[in-house]
Short mmCIF file of C-alpha atoms and ligand atoms in Angstrom, two decimals:
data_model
loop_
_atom_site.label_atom_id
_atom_site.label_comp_id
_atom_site.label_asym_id
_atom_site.label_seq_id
_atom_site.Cartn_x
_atom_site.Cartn_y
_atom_site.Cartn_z
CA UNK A 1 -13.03 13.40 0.50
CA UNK A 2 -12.54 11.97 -3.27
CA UNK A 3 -14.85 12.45 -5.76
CA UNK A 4 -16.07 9.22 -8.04
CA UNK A 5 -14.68 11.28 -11.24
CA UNK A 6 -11.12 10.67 -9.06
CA UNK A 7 -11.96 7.60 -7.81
CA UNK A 8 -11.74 6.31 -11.53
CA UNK A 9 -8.01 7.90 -12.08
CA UNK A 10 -6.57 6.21 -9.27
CA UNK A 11 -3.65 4.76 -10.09
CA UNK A 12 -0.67 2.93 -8.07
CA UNK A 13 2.14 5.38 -7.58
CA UNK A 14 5.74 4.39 -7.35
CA UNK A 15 8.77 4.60 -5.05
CA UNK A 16 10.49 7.69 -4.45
CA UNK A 17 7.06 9.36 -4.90
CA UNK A 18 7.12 11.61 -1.60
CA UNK A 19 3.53 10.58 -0.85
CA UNK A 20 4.72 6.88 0.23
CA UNK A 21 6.25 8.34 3.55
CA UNK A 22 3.75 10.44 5.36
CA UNK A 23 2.18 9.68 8.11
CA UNK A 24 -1.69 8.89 6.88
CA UNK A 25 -4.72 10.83 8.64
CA UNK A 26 -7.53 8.89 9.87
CA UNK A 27 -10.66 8.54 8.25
CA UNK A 28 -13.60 9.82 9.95
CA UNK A 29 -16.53 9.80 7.67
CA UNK A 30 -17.60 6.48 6.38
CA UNK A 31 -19.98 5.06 4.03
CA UNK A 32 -20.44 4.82 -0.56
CA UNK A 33 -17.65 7.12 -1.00
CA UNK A 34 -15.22 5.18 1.31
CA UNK A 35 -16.78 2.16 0.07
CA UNK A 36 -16.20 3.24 -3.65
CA UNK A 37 -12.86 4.39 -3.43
CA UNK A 38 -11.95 0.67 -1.74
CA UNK A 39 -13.59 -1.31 -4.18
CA UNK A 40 -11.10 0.63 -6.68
CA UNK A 41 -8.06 -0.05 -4.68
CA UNK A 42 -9.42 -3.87 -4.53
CA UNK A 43 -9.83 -3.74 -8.22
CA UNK A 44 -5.76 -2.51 -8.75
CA UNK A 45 -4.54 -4.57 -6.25
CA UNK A 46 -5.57 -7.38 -8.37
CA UNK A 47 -4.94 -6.21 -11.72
CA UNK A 48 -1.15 -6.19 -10.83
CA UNK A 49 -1.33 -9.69 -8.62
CA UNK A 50 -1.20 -8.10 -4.98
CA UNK A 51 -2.17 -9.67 -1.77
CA UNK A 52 -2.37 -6.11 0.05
CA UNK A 53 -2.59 -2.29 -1.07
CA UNK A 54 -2.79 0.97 1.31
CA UNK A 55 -4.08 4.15 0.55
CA UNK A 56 -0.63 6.18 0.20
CA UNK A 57 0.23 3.64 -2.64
CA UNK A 58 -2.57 5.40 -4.55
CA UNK A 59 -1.56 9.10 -3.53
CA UNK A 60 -4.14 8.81 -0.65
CA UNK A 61 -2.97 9.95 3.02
CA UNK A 62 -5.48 8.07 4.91
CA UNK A 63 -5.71 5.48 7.04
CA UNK A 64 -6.80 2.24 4.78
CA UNK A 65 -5.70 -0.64 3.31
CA UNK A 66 -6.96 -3.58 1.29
CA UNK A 67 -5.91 -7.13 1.59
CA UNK A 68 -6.25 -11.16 0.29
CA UNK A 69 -4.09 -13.53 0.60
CA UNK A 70 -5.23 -15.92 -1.82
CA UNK A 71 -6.71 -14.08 -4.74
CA UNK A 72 -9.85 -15.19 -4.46
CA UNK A 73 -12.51 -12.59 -4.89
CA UNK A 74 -14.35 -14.56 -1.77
CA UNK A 75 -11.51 -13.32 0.65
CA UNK A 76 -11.09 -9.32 -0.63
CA UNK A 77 -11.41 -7.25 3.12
CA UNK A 78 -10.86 -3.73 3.43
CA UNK A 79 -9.34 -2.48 7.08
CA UNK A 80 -9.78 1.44 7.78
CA UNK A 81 -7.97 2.43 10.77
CA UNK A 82 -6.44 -0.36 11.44
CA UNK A 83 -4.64 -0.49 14.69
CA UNK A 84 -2.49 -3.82 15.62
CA UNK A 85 -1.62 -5.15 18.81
CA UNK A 86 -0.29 -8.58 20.49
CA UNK A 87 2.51 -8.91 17.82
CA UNK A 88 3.93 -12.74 18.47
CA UNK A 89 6.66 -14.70 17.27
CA UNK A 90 9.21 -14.12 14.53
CA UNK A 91 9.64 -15.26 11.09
CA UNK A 92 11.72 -13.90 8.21
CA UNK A 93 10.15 -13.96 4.62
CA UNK A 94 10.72 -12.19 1.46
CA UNK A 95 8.27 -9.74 0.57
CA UNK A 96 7.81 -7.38 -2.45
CA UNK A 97 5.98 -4.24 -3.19
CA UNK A 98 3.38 -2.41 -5.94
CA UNK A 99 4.76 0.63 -5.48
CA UNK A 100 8.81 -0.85 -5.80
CA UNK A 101 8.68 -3.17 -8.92
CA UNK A 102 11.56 -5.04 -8.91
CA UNK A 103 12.82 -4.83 -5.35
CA UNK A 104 12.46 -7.71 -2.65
CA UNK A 105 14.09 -7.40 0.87
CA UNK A 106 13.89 -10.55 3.65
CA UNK A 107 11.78 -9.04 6.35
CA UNK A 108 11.22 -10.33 9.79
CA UNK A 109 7.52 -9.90 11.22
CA UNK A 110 5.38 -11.53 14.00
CA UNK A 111 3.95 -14.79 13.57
CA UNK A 112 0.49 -13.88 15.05
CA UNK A 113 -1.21 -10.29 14.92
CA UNK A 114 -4.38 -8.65 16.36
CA UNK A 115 -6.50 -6.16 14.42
CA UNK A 116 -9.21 -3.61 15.27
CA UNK A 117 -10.19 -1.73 12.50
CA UNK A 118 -13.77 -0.59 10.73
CA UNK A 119 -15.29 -1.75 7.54
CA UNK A 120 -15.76 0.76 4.94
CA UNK A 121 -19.56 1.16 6.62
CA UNK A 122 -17.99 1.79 10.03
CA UNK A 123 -18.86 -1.12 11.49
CA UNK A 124 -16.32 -2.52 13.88
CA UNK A 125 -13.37 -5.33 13.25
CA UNK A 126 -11.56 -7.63 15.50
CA UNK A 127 -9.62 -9.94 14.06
CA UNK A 128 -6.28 -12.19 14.87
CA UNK A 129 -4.33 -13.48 11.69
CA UNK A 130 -0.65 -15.51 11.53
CA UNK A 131 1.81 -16.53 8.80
CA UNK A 132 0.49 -14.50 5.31
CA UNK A 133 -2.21 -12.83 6.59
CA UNK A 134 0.15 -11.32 9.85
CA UNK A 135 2.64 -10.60 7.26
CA UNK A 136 0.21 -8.34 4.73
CA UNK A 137 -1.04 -6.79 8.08
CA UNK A 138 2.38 -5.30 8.94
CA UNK A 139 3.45 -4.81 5.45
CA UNK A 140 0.63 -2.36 4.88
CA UNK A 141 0.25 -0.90 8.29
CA UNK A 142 3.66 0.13 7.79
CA UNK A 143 2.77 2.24 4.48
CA UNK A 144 0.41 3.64 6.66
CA UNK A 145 3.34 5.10 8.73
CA UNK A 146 5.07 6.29 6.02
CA UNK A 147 7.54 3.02 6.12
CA UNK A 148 8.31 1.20 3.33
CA UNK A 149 10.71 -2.93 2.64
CA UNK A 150 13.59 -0.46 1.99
CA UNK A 151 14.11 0.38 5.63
CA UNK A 152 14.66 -3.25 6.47
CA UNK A 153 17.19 -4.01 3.90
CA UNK A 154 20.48 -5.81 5.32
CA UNK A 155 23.26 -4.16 3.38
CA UNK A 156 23.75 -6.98 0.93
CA UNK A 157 20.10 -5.86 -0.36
CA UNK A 158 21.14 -2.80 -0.36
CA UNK A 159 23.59 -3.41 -2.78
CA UNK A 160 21.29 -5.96 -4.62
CA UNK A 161 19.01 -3.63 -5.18
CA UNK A 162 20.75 -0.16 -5.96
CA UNK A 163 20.42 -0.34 -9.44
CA UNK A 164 16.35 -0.75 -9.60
CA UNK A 165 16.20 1.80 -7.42
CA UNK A 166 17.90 4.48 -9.25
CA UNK A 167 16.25 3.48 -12.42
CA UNK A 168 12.79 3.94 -10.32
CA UNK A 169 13.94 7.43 -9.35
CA UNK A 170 15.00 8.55 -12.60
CA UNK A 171 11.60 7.24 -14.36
CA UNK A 172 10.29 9.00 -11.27
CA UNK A 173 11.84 12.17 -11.95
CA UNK A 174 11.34 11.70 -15.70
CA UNK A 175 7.52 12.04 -14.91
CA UNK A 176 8.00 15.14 -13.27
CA UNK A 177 9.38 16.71 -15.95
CA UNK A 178 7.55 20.68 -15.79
CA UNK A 179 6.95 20.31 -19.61
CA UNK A 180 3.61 20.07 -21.14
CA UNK A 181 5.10 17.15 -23.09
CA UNK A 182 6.53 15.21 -19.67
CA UNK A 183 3.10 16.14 -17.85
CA UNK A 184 0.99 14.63 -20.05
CA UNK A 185 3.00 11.46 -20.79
CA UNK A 186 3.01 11.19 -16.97
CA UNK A 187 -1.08 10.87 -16.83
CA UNK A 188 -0.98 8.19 -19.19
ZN1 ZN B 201 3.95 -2.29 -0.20
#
């Protein structure tokens, strides 16, 4: 599926890249590759501080995402396919996002979440998580569905948060500049 040469290149792409709302495919061979192209994902979601990154945020369309809550390298765990189920409770909490620097919106999740999923080896996953760990769950399950903090925002935030958004779509658009020039600055 991805080849360890692109594996390397991986970066995190950014908001209003078209990639960060499609619907991802499901992956359906497992194994090094998968478990390579995680261990990357792991690796960028802590050079920039995360607690969670999913595929599309690395111009991936598949179904996986990586998550910690604490930072700790002890506690990095990879879901692929993740599906959720008994959603509980309701708590609003701020919440951020790699691929929209600058941007918070107050988003209310359950309390309490089931997941199955598979390990990159295929091996099964049942797991139930609250508070942080619920809250990373639906954050990236949603990038999975092409849905991103934006389509929560009350329309104070929306307001709030105009301005960083325009200046992420013109950087955006900046990038795709169809000179040589713009190209290769982009690949930087
Ligand atoms: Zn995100």
């Amino acid at each position: 599926m991805i080849t360890p040469a692109q594996i390397e290149k991986l970066r995190i792409v950014s908001y209003p890249d078209p990639i960060l709302r499609k619907r991802c495919q499901p992956i359906e061979t497992f194994g090094e590759r998968l478990q390579a192209l995680t261990d990357r994902m792991l690796d960028l979601m802590h050079a920039h501080r995360g607690v969670g990154l999913a595929a599309p945020q690395v111009g991936l369309p598949y179904r996986i995402f990586v998550w910690n809550p604490t930072g700790e390298r002890e506690h990095d765990a990879v879901f692929i396919n993740p599906v959720l189920s008994n959603l509980v409770g309701q708590e609003a909490g701020e919440e951020g996002c790699l691929s929209i620097d600058g941007v918070t919106v107050d988003v209310k999740r359950a309390t309490s979440v089931d997941v199955a999923a598979h390990n990159p080896a295929g091996e099964k996953i049942h797991l139930q998580g609250e508070g942080l760990v619920a809250r990373i769950w639906q954050h990236e399950t949603d990038h999975l569905d092409g849905r991103l903090i934006l389509d929560y925002q009350s329309a104070a935030e929306e307001i709030a948060n105009r301005r960083q958004l325009k200046e992420l779509e013109a950087k955006y658009k900046a990038q795709q500049t169809p000179s040589r020039r713009g190209r290769r600055s982009a690949r930087r």
